[in-house]
């Protein structure tokens, strides 16, 4: 069974551009999470989608946005890129439901570099 | 406020030695606690899960403990290997969602380096 897949693996952009990152959850998982991990730092929660709805978002500016598609895949968009947006962006999925406390399965991440 | 604190921030040990990583939490209502291992530049992978009624759980050379009264957990690594070099992240699930992290509260991790 395929795990969580993310694309692209690496992405290089310049300041002011937009970046789009994609995530396909494990088959059957309806909940998708996005995290930002700057170099050497811990995971910072970005967004949580469940059954197509945004359930919660972290303390990030509105230029970080996303969506979840009917097939439960998800997309993270970062507009007006800034240098400090350079980070590893991790997607994770698990079985859905607002009260679900099941295991998160992570993808390998997308490394975004902003020059 | 729901928080997870891990210590130490970083740790260097010699191959073959044991070590213990700590996780203190103030998450309520508590559902479960997981330890994840994250190799550099890779996604985290779950090592163990601890629920309220469990005190100890082992996964090979990894043994996790949970004291729900003091809200502390530890991860003990026995006979360390070079491949154990990674960040170890403690993640606590709350029974309700909300706040800045949803219902999953991540610690900042402990960076373990195992030297030959």
CSV table of C-alpha atoms in Angstrom, one decimal:
chain,number,residue,atom,x,y,z
A,1,UNK,CA,0.0,0.0,0.0
A,2,UNK,CA,1.4,3.4,-0.9
A,3,UNK,CA,2.2,5.8,1.8
A,4,UNK,CA,1.6,9.6,1.9
A,5,UNK,CA,3.1,11.0,-1.3
A,6,UNK,CA,4.2,14.6,-1.7
A,7,UNK,CA,5.3,16.6,-4.7
A,8,UNK,CA,7.5,18.2,-5.7
A,9,UNK,CA,10.4,16.9,-3.7
A,10,UNK,CA,12.3,20.1,-4.1
A,11,UNK,CA,11.2,23.5,-5.3
A,12,UNK,CA,13.2,26.7,-5.8
A,13,UNK,CA,11.4,30.0,-6.0
A,14,UNK,CA,12.3,33.7,-5.7
A,15,UNK,CA,10.8,36.3,-3.4
A,16,UNK,CA,7.3,37.4,-4.3
A,17,UNK,CA,6.5,34.3,-6.3
A,18,UNK,CA,3.9,31.7,-5.5
A,19,UNK,CA,4.5,28.0,-4.5
A,20,UNK,CA,2.1,25.1,-4.8
A,21,UNK,CA,2.8,21.9,-2.9
A,22,UNK,CA,0.7,18.7,-3.3
A,23,UNK,CA,-0.1,15.8,-1.1
A,24,UNK,CA,-1.8,12.4,-1.7
A,25,UNK,CA,-2.9,10.7,1.6
A,26,UNK,CA,-2.9,7.0,2.3
A,27,UNK,CA,-5.9,5.4,0.6
A,28,UNK,CA,-8.9,5.6,3.0
A,29,UNK,CA,-7.5,8.5,5.0
A,30,UNK,CA,-9.7,11.6,4.9
A,31,UNK,CA,-7.8,13.8,7.3
A,32,UNK,CA,-4.7,15.7,6.0
A,33,UNK,CA,-2.4,17.9,8.0
A,34,UNK,CA,0.3,20.3,6.8
A,35,UNK,CA,3.4,21.3,8.8
A,36,UNK,CA,6.3,23.6,8.2
A,37,UNK,CA,9.7,22.7,9.5
A,38,UNK,CA,12.4,25.3,9.2
A,39,UNK,CA,16.0,24.0,9.2
A,40,UNK,CA,16.9,22.7,12.7
A,41,UNK,CA,13.6,23.6,14.2
A,42,UNK,CA,10.5,21.7,15.2
A,43,UNK,CA,7.3,21.1,13.3
A,44,UNK,CA,4.9,24.1,13.1
A,45,UNK,CA,1.3,23.3,12.5
A,46,UNK,CA,-0.1,25.0,9.3
A,47,UNK,CA,-3.5,23.5,8.3
A,48,UNK,CA,-5.8,20.6,9.0
A,49,UNK,CA,-8.4,19.4,6.5
A,50,UNK,CA,-11.0,16.7,7.1
A,51,UNK,CA,-13.6,15.6,4.7
A,52,UNK,CA,-12.9,18.5,2.4
A,53,UNK,CA,-13.2,21.1,5.1
A,54,UNK,CA,-10.6,23.3,6.7
A,55,UNK,CA,-10.8,22.3,10.4
A,56,UNK,CA,-8.1,24.4,11.9
A,57,UNK,CA,-5.1,26.5,11.0
A,58,UNK,CA,-2.0,27.5,12.8
A,59,UNK,CA,-0.5,30.9,13.5
A,60,UNK,CA,0.5,31.7,9.9
A,61,UNK,CA,-0.4,34.6,7.7
A,62,UNK,CA,-3.3,34.3,5.2
A,63,UNK,CA,-0.8,34.0,2.3
A,64,UNK,CA,-0.6,30.4,3.4
A,65,UNK,CA,-3.7,28.6,2.2
A,66,UNK,CA,-4.8,25.3,0.9
A,67,UNK,CA,-7.6,23.1,0.0
A,68,UNK,CA,-8.6,19.4,0.0
A,69,UNK,CA,-10.1,17.8,-3.0
A,70,UNK,CA,-13.0,15.3,-3.2
A,71,UNK,CA,-10.4,12.5,-3.5
A,72,UNK,CA,-8.9,13.8,-0.2
A,73,UNK,CA,-5.7,14.9,-1.8
A,74,UNK,CA,-4.6,18.3,-0.7
A,75,UNK,CA,-2.7,21.3,-2.0
A,76,UNK,CA,-0.8,24.0,0.0
A,77,UNK,CA,-0.3,27.4,-1.6
A,78,UNK,CA,2.1,30.0,-0.4
A,79,UNK,CA,1.7,33.4,-2.0
A,80,UNK,CA,4.1,36.3,-2.0
A,81,UNK,CA,7.0,34.1,-0.9
A,82,UNK,CA,9.5,35.5,1.6
A,83,UNK,CA,13.0,34.2,2.4
A,84,UNK,CA,11.8,32.8,5.8
A,85,UNK,CA,9.3,30.6,4.0
A,86,UNK,CA,12.3,28.4,3.1
A,87,UNK,CA,11.6,25.1,4.9
A,88,UNK,CA,10.6,21.5,4.7
A,89,UNK,CA,6.8,21.2,4.3
A,90,UNK,CA,5.4,18.0,5.6
A,91,UNK,CA,2.0,16.5,4.9
A,92,UNK,CA,0.5,13.8,7.1
A,93,UNK,CA,-2.7,11.9,6.9
A,94,UNK,CA,-4.8,9.7,9.1
A,95,UNK,CA,-8.3,8.2,9.4
A,96,UNK,CA,-10.8,11.0,9.5
A,97,UNK,CA,-13.3,12.3,12.0
A,98,UNK,CA,-12.9,15.3,14.3
A,99,UNK,CA,-12.4,13.2,17.4
A,100,UNK,CA,-10.0,10.8,15.8
A,101,UNK,CA,-6.8,10.4,17.7
A,102,UNK,CA,-5.2,7.8,15.4
A,103,UNK,CA,-1.7,7.7,14.1
A,104,UNK,CA,-0.4,10.3,11.7
A,105,UNK,CA,1.5,9.0,8.7
A,106,UNK,CA,3.9,11.5,7.2
A,107,UNK,CA,5.1,12.0,3.7
A,108,UNK,CA,8.8,12.7,3.0
A,109,UNK,CA,8.2,16.4,2.6
A,110,UNK,CA,8.7,19.1,0.0
A,111,UNK,CA,11.8,21.2,0.4
A,112,UNK,CA,11.0,24.8,-0.6
A,113,UNK,CA,13.9,27.2,-1.1
A,114,UNK,CA,13.2,30.9,-1.5
A,115,UNK,CA,16.0,32.9,-3.0
B,1,UNK,CA,-2.6,26.1,27.5
B,2,UNK,CA,-1.8,22.8,25.8
B,3,UNK,CA,2.0,22.3,25.7
B,4,UNK,CA,4.6,19.6,25.2
B,5,UNK,CA,8.1,20.2,26.5
B,6,UNK,CA,11.0,17.9,25.6
B,7,UNK,CA,14.4,17.6,27.1
B,8,UNK,CA,17.2,17.6,26.5
B,9,UNK,CA,17.2,19.7,23.3
B,10,UNK,CA,20.2,17.7,22.0
B,11,UNK,CA,22.2,14.8,23.1
B,12,UNK,CA,25.4,13.2,22.0
B,13,UNK,CA,26.2,9.6,23.1
B,14,UNK,CA,28.7,6.9,22.1
B,15,UNK,CA,27.6,3.9,20.1
B,16,UNK,CA,26.4,1.1,22.3
B,17,UNK,CA,25.4,3.3,25.2
B,18,UNK,CA,21.8,3.8,26.5
B,19,UNK,CA,20.0,7.1,26.7
B,20,UNK,CA,16.7,8.4,27.9
B,21,UNK,CA,14.7,11.3,26.4
B,22,UNK,CA,12.0,13.2,28.4
B,23,UNK,CA,8.6,14.6,27.5
B,24,UNK,CA,6.4,16.6,29.8
B,25,UNK,CA,2.9,17.7,28.7
B,26,UNK,CA,0.1,19.8,29.9
B,27,UNK,CA,-2.5,18.6,27.4
B,28,UNK,CA,-6.0,18.2,28.5
B,29,UNK,CA,-8.1,16.2,28.0
B,30,UNK,CA,-5.4,13.7,27.2
B,31,UNK,CA,-6.0,11.0,24.7
B,32,UNK,CA,-2.7,9.4,23.8
B,33,UNK,CA,1.0,10.2,23.4
B,34,UNK,CA,3.2,9.1,20.5
B,35,UNK,CA,6.9,9.1,20.0
B,36,UNK,CA,8.1,9.8,16.5
B,37,UNK,CA,11.6,9.4,15.0
B,38,UNK,CA,12.6,11.8,12.3
B,39,UNK,CA,15.8,11.3,10.3
B,40,UNK,CA,17.3,14.5,8.9
B,41,UNK,CA,15.3,15.8,5.9
B,42,UNK,CA,12.7,13.0,6.1
B,43,UNK,CA,9.2,12.7,7.4
B,44,UNK,CA,8.7,11.5,11.0
B,45,UNK,CA,7.9,7.8,11.6
B,46,UNK,CA,5.9,6.6,14.6
B,47,UNK,CA,7.8,4.5,17.2
B,48,UNK,CA,5.2,3.9,20.0
B,49,UNK,CA,1.8,5.0,21.2
B,50,UNK,CA,0.9,5.3,24.8
B,51,UNK,CA,-2.7,5.6,26.0
B,52,UNK,CA,-3.8,6.7,29.5
B,53,UNK,CA,-3.8,3.2,31.0
B,54,UNK,CA,-0.4,2.1,29.6
B,55,UNK,CA,2.7,2.5,31.6
B,56,UNK,CA,5.3,0.9,29.4
B,57,UNK,CA,5.6,-0.1,25.8
B,58,UNK,CA,8.5,-1.5,23.9
B,59,UNK,CA,9.4,-1.5,20.2
B,60,UNK,CA,12.7,-3.3,19.8
B,61,UNK,CA,15.4,-1.3,21.5
B,62,UNK,CA,13.0,1.5,22.2
B,63,UNK,CA,11.0,1.5,25.4
B,64,UNK,CA,8.5,4.3,26.2
B,65,UNK,CA,7.0,4.9,29.6
B,66,UNK,CA,4.1,7.1,30.6
B,67,UNK,CA,3.1,8.5,34.0
B,68,UNK,CA,-0.3,10.0,33.5
B,69,UNK,CA,-0.4,11.4,37.0
B,70,UNK,CA,2.7,13.5,36.6
B,71,UNK,CA,2.1,13.9,32.8
B,72,UNK,CA,5.5,12.7,31.9
B,73,UNK,CA,6.8,10.3,29.3
B,74,UNK,CA,10.2,9.0,28.6
B,75,UNK,CA,11.8,7.2,25.6
B,76,UNK,CA,14.7,4.9,26.5
B,77,UNK,CA,17.0,3.7,23.8
B,78,UNK,CA,19.1,0.6,24.6
B,79,UNK,CA,22.4,-0.2,23.0
B,80,UNK,CA,22.4,2.7,20.7
B,81,UNK,CA,23.4,2.4,17.0
B,82,UNK,CA,24.6,4.9,14.6
B,83,UNK,CA,21.2,4.7,12.8
B,84,UNK,CA,19.5,6.0,15.9
B,85,UNK,CA,20.9,9.4,15.1
B,86,UNK,CA,17.8,11.4,14.5
B,87,UNK,CA,15.3,13.8,16.1
B,88,UNK,CA,12.8,12.2,18.5
B,89,UNK,CA,9.5,14.0,18.7
B,90,UNK,CA,6.8,13.6,21.4
B,91,UNK,CA,3.3,14.2,20.1
B,92,UNK,CA,0.3,14.4,22.5
B,93,UNK,CA,-3.3,14.0,21.2
B,94,UNK,CA,-6.1,15.9,23.0
B,95,UNK,CA,-9.6,14.5,23.0
B,96,UNK,CA,-10.9,17.8,21.6
B,97,UNK,CA,-9.6,19.9,18.9
B,98,UNK,CA,-8.9,23.6,18.8
B,99,UNK,CA,-6.1,25.9,19.6
B,100,UNK,CA,-3.1,26.6,17.5
B,101,UNK,CA,-2.2,23.0,16.7
B,102,UNK,CA,-5.6,21.4,16.4
B,103,UNK,CA,-5.8,18.3,18.7
B,104,UNK,CA,-2.2,17.3,18.1
B,105,UNK,CA,0.4,19.1,20.1
B,106,UNK,CA,4.0,18.6,19.1
B,107,UNK,CA,7.1,18.9,21.2
B,108,UNK,CA,10.2,20.6,19.6
B,109,UNK,CA,12.1,17.3,19.6
B,110,UNK,CA,15.4,16.0,21.0
B,111,UNK,CA,18.2,15.8,18.5
B,112,UNK,CA,20.2,12.6,19.2
B,113,UNK,CA,23.7,12.1,17.8
B,114,UNK,CA,25.3,8.7,18.2
B,115,UNK,CA,29.0,8.7,17.6
B,116,UNK,CA,31.2,5.7,16.8
